[in-house]
Short mmCIF file of C-alpha atoms in Angstrom, two decimals:
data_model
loop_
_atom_site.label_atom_id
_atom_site.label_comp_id
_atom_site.label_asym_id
_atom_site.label_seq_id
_atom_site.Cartn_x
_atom_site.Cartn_y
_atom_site.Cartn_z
CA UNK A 1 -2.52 -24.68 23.00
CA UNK A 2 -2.14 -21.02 22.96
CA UNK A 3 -4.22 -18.38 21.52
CA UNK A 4 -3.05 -17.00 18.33
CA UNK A 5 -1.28 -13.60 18.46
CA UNK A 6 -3.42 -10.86 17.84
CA UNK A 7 -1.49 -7.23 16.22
CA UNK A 8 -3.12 -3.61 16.61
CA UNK A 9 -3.39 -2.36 13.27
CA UNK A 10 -3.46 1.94 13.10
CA UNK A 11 -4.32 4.00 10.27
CA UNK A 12 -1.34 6.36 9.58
CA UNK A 13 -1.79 9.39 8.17
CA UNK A 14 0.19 10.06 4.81
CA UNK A 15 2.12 13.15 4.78
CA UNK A 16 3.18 13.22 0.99
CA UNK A 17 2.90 17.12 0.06
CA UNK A 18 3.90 18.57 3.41
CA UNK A 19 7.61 17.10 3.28
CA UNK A 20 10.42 19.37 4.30
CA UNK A 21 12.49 18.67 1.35
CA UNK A 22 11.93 18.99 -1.78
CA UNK A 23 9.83 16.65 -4.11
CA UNK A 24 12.35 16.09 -6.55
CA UNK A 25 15.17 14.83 -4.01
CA UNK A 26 12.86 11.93 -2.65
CA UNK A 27 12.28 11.44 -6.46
CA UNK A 28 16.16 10.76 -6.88
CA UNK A 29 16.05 8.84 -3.41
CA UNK A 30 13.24 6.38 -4.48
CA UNK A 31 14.47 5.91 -8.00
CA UNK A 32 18.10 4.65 -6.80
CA UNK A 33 16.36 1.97 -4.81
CA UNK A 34 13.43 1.08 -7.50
CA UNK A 35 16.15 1.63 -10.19
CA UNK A 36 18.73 -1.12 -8.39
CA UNK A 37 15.60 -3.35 -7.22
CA UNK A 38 14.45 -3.30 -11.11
CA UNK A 39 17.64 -4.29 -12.43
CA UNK A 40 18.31 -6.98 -9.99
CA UNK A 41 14.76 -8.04 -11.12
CA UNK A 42 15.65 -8.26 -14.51
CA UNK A 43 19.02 -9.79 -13.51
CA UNK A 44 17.65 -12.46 -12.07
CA UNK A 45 14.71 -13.19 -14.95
CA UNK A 46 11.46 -11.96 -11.94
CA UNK A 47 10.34 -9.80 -14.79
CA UNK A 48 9.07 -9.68 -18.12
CA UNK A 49 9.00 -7.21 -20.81
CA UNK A 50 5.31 -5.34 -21.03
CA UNK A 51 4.14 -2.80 -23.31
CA UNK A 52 2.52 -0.10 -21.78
CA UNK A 53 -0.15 1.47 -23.69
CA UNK A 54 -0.07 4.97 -25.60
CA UNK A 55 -1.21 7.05 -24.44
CA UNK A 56 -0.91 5.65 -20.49
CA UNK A 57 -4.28 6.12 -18.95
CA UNK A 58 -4.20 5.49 -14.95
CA UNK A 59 -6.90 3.78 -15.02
CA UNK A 60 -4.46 1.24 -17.44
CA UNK A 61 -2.03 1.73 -14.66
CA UNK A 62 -4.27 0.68 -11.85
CA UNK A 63 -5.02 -2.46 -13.31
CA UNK A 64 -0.89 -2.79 -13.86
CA UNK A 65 -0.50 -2.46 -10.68
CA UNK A 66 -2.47 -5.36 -9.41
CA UNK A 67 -1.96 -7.86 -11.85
CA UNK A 68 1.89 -7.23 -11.56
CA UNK A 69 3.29 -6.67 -8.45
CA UNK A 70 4.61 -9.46 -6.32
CA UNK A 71 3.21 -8.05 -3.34
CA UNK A 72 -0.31 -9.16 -4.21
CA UNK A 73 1.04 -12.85 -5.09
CA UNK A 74 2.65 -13.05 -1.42
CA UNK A 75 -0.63 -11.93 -0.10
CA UNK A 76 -2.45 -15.00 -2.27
CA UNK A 77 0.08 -17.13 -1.28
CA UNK A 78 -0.09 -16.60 2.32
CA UNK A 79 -4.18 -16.46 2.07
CA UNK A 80 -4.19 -19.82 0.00
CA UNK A 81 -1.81 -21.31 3.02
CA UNK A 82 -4.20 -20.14 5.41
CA UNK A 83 -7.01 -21.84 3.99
CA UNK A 84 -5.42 -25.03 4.44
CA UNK A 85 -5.30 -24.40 8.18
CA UNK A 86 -8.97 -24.78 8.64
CA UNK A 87 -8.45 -28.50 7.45
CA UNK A 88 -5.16 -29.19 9.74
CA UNK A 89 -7.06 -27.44 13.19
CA UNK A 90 -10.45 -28.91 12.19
CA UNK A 91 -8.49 -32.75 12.15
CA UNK A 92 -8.33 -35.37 14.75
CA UNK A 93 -4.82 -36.37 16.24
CA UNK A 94 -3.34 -39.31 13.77
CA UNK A 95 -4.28 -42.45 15.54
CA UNK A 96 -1.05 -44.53 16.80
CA UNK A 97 -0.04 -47.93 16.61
CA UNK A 98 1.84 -49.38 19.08
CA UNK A 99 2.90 -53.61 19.07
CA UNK A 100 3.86 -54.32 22.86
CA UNK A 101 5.47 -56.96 24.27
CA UNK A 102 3.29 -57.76 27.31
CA UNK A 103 5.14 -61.16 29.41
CA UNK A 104 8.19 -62.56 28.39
CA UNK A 105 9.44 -65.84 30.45
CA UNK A 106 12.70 -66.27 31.67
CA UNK A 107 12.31 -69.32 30.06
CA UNK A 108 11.43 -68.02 27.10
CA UNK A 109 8.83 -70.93 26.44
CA UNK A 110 5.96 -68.33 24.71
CA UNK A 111 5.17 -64.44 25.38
CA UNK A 112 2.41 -62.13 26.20
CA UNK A 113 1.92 -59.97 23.30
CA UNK A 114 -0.49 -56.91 21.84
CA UNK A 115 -0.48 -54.87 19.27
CA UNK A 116 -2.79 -51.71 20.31
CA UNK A 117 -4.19 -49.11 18.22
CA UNK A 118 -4.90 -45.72 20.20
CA UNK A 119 -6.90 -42.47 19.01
CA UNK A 120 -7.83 -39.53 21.03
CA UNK A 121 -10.57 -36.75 20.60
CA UNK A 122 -11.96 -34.50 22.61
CA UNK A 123 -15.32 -34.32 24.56
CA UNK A 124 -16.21 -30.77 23.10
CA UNK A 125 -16.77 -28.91 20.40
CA UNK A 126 -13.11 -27.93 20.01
CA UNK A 127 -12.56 -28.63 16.45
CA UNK A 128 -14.73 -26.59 14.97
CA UNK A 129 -13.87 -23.78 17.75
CA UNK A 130 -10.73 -24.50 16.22
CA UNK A 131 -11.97 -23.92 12.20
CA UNK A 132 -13.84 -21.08 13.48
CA UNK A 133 -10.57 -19.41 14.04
CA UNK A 134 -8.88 -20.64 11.17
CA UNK A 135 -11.64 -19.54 8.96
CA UNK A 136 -11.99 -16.12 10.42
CA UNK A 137 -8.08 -15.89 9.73
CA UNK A 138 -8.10 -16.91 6.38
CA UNK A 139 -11.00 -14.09 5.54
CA UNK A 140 -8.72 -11.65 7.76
CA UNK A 141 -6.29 -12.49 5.23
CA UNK A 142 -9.13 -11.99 1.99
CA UNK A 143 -9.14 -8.36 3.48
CA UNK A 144 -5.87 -8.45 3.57
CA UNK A 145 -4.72 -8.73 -0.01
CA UNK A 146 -7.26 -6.10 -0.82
CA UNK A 147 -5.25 -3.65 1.63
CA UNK A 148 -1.95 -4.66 -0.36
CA UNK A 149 -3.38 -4.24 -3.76
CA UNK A 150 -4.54 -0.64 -2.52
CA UNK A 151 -1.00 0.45 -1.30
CA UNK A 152 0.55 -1.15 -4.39
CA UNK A 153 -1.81 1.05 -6.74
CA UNK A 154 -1.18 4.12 -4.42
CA UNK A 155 2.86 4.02 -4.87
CA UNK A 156 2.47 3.36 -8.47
CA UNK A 157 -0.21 6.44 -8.90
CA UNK A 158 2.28 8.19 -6.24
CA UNK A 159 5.07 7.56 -9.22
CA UNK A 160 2.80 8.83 -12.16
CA UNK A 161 2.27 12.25 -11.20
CA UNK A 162 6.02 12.19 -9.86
CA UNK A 163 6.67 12.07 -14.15
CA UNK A 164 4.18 14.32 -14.91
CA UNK A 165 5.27 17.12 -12.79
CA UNK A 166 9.19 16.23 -13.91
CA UNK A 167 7.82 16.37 -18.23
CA UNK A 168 5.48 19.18 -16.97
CA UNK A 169 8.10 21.12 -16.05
CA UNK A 170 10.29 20.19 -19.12
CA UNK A 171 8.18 21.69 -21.31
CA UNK A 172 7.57 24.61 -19.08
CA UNK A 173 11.43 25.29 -19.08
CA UNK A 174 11.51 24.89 -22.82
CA UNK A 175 8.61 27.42 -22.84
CA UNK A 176 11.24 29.77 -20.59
CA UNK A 177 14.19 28.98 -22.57
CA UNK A 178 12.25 30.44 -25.36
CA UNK A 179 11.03 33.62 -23.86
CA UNK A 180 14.92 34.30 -22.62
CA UNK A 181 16.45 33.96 -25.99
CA UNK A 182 14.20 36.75 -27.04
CA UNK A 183 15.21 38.64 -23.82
CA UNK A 184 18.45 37.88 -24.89
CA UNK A 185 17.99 38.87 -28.58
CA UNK A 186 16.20 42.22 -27.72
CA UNK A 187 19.13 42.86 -25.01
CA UNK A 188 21.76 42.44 -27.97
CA UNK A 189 19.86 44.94 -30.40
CA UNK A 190 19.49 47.40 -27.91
CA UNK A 191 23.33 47.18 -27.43
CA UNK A 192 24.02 47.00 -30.60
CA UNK A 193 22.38 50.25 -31.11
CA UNK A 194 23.79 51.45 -28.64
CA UNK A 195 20.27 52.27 -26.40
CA UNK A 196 21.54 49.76 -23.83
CA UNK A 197 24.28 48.52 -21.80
CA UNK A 198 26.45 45.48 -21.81
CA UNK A 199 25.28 44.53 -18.31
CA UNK A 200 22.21 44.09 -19.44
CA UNK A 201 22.62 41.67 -22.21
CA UNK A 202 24.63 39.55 -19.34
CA UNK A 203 21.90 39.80 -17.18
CA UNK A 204 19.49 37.96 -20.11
CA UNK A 205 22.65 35.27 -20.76
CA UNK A 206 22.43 34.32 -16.86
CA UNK A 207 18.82 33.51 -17.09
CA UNK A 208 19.43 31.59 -20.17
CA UNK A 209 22.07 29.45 -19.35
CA UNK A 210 20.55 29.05 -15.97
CA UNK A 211 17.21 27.19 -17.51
CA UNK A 212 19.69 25.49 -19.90
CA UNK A 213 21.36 23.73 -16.83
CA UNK A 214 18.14 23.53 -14.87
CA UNK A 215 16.79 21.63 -18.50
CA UNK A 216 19.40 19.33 -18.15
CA UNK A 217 19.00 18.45 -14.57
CA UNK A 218 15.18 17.82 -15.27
CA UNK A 219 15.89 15.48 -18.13
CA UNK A 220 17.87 13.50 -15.76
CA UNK A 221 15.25 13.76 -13.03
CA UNK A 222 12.39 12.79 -15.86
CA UNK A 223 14.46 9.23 -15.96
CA UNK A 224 14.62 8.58 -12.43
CA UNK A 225 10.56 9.27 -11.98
CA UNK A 226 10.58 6.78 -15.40
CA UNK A 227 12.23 4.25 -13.36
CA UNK A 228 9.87 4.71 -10.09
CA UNK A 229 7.17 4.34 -12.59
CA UNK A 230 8.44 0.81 -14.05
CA UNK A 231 9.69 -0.39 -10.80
CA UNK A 232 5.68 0.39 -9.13
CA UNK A 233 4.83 -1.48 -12.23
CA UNK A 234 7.22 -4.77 -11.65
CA UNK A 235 9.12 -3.21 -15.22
CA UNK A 236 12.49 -3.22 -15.76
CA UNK A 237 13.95 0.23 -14.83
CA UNK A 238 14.90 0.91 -18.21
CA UNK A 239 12.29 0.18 -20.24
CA UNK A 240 10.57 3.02 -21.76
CA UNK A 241 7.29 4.67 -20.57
CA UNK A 242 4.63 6.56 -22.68
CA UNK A 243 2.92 9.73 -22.76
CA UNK A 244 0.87 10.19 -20.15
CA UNK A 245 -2.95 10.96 -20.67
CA UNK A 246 -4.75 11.96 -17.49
CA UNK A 247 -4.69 15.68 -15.48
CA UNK A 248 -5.54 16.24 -12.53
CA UNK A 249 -9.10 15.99 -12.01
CA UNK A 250 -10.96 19.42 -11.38
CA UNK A 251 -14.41 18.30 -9.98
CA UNK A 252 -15.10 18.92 -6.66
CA UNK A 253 -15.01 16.21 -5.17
CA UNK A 254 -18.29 14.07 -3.66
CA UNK A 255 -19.94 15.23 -0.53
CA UNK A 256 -18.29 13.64 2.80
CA UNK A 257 -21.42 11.76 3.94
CA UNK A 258 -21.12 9.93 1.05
CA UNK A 259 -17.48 9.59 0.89
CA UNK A 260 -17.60 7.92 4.44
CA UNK A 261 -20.21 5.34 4.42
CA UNK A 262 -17.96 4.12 0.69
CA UNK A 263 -15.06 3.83 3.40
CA UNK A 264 -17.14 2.02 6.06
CA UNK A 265 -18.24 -0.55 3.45
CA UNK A 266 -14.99 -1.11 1.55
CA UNK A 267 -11.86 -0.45 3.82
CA UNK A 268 -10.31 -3.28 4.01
CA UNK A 269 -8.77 -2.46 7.49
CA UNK A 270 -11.92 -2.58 8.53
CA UNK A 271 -13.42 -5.77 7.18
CA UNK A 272 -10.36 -7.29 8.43
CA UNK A 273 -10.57 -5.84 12.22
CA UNK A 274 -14.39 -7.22 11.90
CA UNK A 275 -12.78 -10.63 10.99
CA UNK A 276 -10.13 -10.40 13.96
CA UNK A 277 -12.84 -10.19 16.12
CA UNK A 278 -14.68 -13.64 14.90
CA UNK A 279 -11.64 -14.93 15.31
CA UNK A 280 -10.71 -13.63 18.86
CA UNK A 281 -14.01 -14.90 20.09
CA UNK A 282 -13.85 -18.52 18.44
CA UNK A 283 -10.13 -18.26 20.22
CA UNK A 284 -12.00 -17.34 23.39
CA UNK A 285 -14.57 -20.73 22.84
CA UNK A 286 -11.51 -22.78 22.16
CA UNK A 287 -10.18 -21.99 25.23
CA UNK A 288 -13.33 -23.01 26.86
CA UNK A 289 -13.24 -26.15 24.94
CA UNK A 290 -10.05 -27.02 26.01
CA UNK A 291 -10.73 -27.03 30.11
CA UNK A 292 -13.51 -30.24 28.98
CA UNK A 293 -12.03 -33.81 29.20
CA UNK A 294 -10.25 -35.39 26.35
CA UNK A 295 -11.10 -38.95 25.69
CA UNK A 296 -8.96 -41.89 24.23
CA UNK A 297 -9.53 -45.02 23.05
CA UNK A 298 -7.00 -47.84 22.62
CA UNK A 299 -8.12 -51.54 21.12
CA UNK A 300 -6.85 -54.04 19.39
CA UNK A 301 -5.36 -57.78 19.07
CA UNK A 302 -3.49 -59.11 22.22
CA UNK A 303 -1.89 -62.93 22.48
CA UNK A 304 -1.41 -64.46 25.63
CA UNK A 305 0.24 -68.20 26.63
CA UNK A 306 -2.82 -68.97 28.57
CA UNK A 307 -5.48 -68.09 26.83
CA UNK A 308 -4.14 -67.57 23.17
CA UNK A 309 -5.86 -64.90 20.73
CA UNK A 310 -7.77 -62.10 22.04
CA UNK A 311 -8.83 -58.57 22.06
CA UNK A 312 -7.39 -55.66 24.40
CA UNK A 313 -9.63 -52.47 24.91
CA UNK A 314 -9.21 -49.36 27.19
CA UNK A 315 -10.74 -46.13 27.49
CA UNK A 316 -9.32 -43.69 29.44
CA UNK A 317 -10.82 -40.03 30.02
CA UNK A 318 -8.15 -36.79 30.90
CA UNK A 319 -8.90 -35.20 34.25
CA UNK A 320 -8.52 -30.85 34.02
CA UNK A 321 -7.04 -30.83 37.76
CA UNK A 322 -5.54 -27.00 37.35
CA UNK A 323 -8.33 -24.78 37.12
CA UNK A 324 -6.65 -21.81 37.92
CA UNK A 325 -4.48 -22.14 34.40
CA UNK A 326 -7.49 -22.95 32.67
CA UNK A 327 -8.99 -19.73 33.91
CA UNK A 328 -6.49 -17.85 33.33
CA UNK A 329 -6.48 -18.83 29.34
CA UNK A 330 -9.93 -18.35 29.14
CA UNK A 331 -9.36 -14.55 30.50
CA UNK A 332 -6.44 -14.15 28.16
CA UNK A 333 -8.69 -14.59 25.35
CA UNK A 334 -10.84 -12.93 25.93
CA UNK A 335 -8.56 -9.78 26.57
CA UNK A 336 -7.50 -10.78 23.47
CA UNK A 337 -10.95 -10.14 21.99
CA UNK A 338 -11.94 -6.98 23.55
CA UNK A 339 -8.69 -5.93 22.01
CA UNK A 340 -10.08 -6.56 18.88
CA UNK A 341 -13.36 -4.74 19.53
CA UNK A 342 -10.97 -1.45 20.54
CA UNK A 343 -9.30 -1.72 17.82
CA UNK A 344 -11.96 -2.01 15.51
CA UNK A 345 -13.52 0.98 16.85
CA UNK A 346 -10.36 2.83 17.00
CA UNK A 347 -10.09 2.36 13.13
CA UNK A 348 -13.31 3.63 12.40
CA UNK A 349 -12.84 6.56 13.74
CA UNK A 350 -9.05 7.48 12.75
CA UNK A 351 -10.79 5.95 8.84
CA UNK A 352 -13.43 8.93 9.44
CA UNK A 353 -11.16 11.38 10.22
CA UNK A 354 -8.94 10.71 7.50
CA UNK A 355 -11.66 10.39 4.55
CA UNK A 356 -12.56 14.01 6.19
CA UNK A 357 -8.83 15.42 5.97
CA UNK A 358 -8.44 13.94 2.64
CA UNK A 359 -11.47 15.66 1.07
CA UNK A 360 -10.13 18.81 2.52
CA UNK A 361 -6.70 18.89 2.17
CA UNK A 362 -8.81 17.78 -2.76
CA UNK A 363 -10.36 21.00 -1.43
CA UNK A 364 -7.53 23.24 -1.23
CA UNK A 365 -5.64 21.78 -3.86
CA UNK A 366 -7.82 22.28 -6.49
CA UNK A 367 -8.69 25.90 -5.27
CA UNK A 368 -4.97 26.63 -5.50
CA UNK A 369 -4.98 25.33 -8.99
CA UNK A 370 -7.97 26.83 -10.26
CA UNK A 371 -6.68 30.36 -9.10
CA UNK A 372 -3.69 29.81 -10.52
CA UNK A 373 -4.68 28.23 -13.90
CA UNK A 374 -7.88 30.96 -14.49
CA UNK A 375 -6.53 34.06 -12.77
CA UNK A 376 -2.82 34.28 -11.75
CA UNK A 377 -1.30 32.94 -14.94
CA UNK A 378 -3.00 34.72 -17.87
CA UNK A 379 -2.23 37.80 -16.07
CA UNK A 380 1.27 36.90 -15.93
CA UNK A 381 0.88 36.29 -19.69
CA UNK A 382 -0.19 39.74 -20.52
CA UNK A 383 2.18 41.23 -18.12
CA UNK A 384 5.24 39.58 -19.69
CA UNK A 385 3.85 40.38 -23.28
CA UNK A 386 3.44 43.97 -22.68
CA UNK A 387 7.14 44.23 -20.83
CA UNK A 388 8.82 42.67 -23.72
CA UNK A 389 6.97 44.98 -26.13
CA UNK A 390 8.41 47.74 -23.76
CA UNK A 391 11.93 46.86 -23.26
CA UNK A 392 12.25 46.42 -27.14
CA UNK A 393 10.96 49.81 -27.51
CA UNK A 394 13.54 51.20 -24.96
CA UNK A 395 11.06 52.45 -22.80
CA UNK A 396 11.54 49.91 -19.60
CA UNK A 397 14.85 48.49 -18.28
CA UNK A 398 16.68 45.01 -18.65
CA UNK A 399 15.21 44.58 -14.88
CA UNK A 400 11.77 45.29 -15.23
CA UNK A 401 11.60 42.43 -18.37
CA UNK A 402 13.14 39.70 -16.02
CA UNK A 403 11.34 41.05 -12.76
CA UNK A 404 8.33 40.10 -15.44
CA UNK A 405 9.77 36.82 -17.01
CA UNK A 406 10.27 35.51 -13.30
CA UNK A 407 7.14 36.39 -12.06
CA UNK A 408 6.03 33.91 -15.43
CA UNK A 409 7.87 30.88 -14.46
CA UNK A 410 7.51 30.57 -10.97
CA UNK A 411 3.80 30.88 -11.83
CA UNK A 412 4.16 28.31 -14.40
CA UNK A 413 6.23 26.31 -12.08
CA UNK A 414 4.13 26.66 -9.42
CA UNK A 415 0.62 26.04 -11.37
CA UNK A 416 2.53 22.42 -12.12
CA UNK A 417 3.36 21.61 -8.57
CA UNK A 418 -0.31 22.48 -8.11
CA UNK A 419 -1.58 20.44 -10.23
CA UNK A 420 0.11 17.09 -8.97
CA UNK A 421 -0.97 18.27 -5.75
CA UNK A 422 -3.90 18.08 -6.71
CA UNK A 423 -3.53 14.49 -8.61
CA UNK A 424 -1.91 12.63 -5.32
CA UNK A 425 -4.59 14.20 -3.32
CA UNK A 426 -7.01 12.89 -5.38
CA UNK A 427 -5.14 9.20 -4.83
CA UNK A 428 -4.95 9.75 -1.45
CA UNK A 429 -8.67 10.11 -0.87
CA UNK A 430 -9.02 7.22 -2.92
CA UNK A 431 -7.23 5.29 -0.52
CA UNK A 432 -8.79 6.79 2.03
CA UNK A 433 -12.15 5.48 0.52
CA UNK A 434 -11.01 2.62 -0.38
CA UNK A 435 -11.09 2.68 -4.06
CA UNK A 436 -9.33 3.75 -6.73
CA UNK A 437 -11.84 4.46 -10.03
CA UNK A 438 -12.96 7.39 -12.20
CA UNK A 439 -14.26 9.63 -9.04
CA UNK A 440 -10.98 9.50 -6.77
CA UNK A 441 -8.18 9.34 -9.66
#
């Protein structure tokens, strides 16, 4: 027997706001592959129609996520197959029959015959050594589906405030699109009475039919974060999706004492590396086990000329001759096990450091939005009113107004990229904890 392979798990660090490219090309990325996976779903019959509620709450969504994805039934199945393992290690060998024909004349006047029944079993406590293991694994495996029903929830949060920030900033263009047709309208009046040049009522059509093509492009992009959003909820990639309810979450978030003993008690990386080692060191006592004597037993019926009826019985004992082997197992285990206490420790502290950068990283995402929500963008508000009033009045120039109207939307735009900032941050501590519920969504 060999010990049972032991992987180093690691805590990567999710880098999902400090990409180089921009957010909405990995949106058209991911919803190719979701968009084909969903349709070869639904091709093949893997999915079934679902309603999702209106408006879509993410707590609604979370639950989605877990019910729905096939990811969590591979992780039952492969748990419920475990389980049966404790009863196959735990087992004697099958017993085995085996008729012999003992003496056979060459005159063939009678034979020697038996027909022997054999079982073997060992002289330790290997078995249950060996369901030690096996049940260690199969609660390894508990902790597992946990950790798959957390990554499954984080992609499909991951995909809801991909659509809000794609209809956030549809309605923020519309909200441009409006404020350039009246750039537009004042720049015609003024040339119409003659206070203004041509160039500058060109300079307003640019703007406006370059948010008219940017409009369309994010009406496209709003159906590919759709899709992302039905394929992280096992939907086909057409079907449609809701309004969506939540915003980002504005709290500060709780204090990091408190958000690290949550992620000692419920990572699941961590009740699983706690479960590696059980099983490493039950690995380490089968081992042991294995260098004591196995025993056999072999009986049964046995028919000779001479004598005529009978019974046959052996016993026979296995002699561990190669010590040096049996050593050497022994010492691979428990390698194997310390291993497992490295690693263990190892996680804690990469899980510490992460529920740390993950609070900070909520931190400064909600301070950006804040300033940008209370301070930065009812200034640019009153700033663009009073240039509009200004340039109708013929008392500022064409550039001035759009100078102003910029300055607007790339606050508004920027105040939305803030905000799901802020939303995935909040996810990601989540995961980080360990949890996704009202105080990390």
């Amino acid at each position: 027997m060999t010990t049972r392979p032991q992987t180093s798990r690691r805590i990567r660090a999710n880098n999902d706001a400090q990409h180089r490219h921009p957010r909405w090309v990995v949106l058209v990325a991911l919803s190719i592959l979701f968009g084909t996976t969903g349709h070869a779903l639904a091709q093949t019959g893997t999915t079934d129609a679902v309603v999702l509620p209106t408006p879509l709450h993410i707590a609604q969504l979370v639950e989605l996520a877990r019910s729905r994805r096939a990811e969590v039934e591979v992780g039952r199945a492969r748990l419920a197959a475990a389980q049966q393992r404790t009863h196959i290690v735990s087992a004697l060998d099958d017993p085995m029959i085996m008729p012999a024909l003992n003496h056979l004349p060459f005159t063939l006047h009678g034979a020697d015959v038996s027909v022997v029944v054999e079982q073997r079993f060992p002289l330790s406590r290997l078995r249950g050594y060996r369901e030690r293991s096996a049940q260690a694994n199969a609660r390894r495996l508990t902790a597992d589906v946990d950790r798959v029903r957390l990554d499954v929830v984080l992609e499909a949060v991951d995909a809801y405030w991909m659509l809000y920030e794609q209809r956030a900033l549809l309605r923020v263009v519309a909200e441009q699109l409006a404020l350039a047709r009246v750039l537009v309208a004042a720049a015609a009046g003024r040339y119409a009475s003659g206070t203004s040049a041509q160039p500058d009522v060109l300079r307003a059509e640019i703007e406006l039919a370059r948010l008219q093509g940017r409009e369309r492009a994010l009406v496209a992009r709003t159906r590919a974060a759709e899709a992302m959003l039905n394929a992280s909820l096992a939907r086909a990639a057409e079907e449609p999706v809701p309004e969506l309810a939540e915003a980002p979450i504005l709290t500060e978030p709780p204090a990091l004492a408190t958000l690290r003993k949550q992620a000692f008690a419920l990572r699941p990386e961590l009740l699983a590396g706690q479960e590696e080692i059980s099983g490493a060191e039950a690995d380490v006592e089968v081992m042991r086990a294995m260098t004591k004597p196995m025993a056999f037993v072999r009986t049964g019926p046995a028919y000779s000329m001479a004598g005529g009826w009978g019974l046959m019985a052996m016993v026979g004992v296995s002699v561990p001759l190669f010590v040096q082997k049996n050593r050497a197992t022994i010492a691979e285990a428990k390698s194997m096990a310390n291993m497992a206490h490295a690693d263990l420790r190892a996680m804690r502290n990469m899980i510490q450091g992460t529920v740390a950068g993950a609070r900070e990283e909520l931190i400064a995402a909600r301070t950006s939005a804040l300033v940008l929500r209370e301070d930065v963008l009812p200034r640019a508000r009153l700033a663009i009113d009073a240039v509009t009033a200004a340039y109708s009045s013929g008392t500022l120039p064409m550039v001035s107004a759009l100078d102003a109207a910029r300055a607007l939307w790339d606050t508004q735009e920027e105040l939305v990229m803030a905000e799901v900032t802020l939303g995935l941050r909040w996810a990601r501590l989540g995961r980080a904890v360990g949890r996704f519920d009202s105080e990390t969504l």
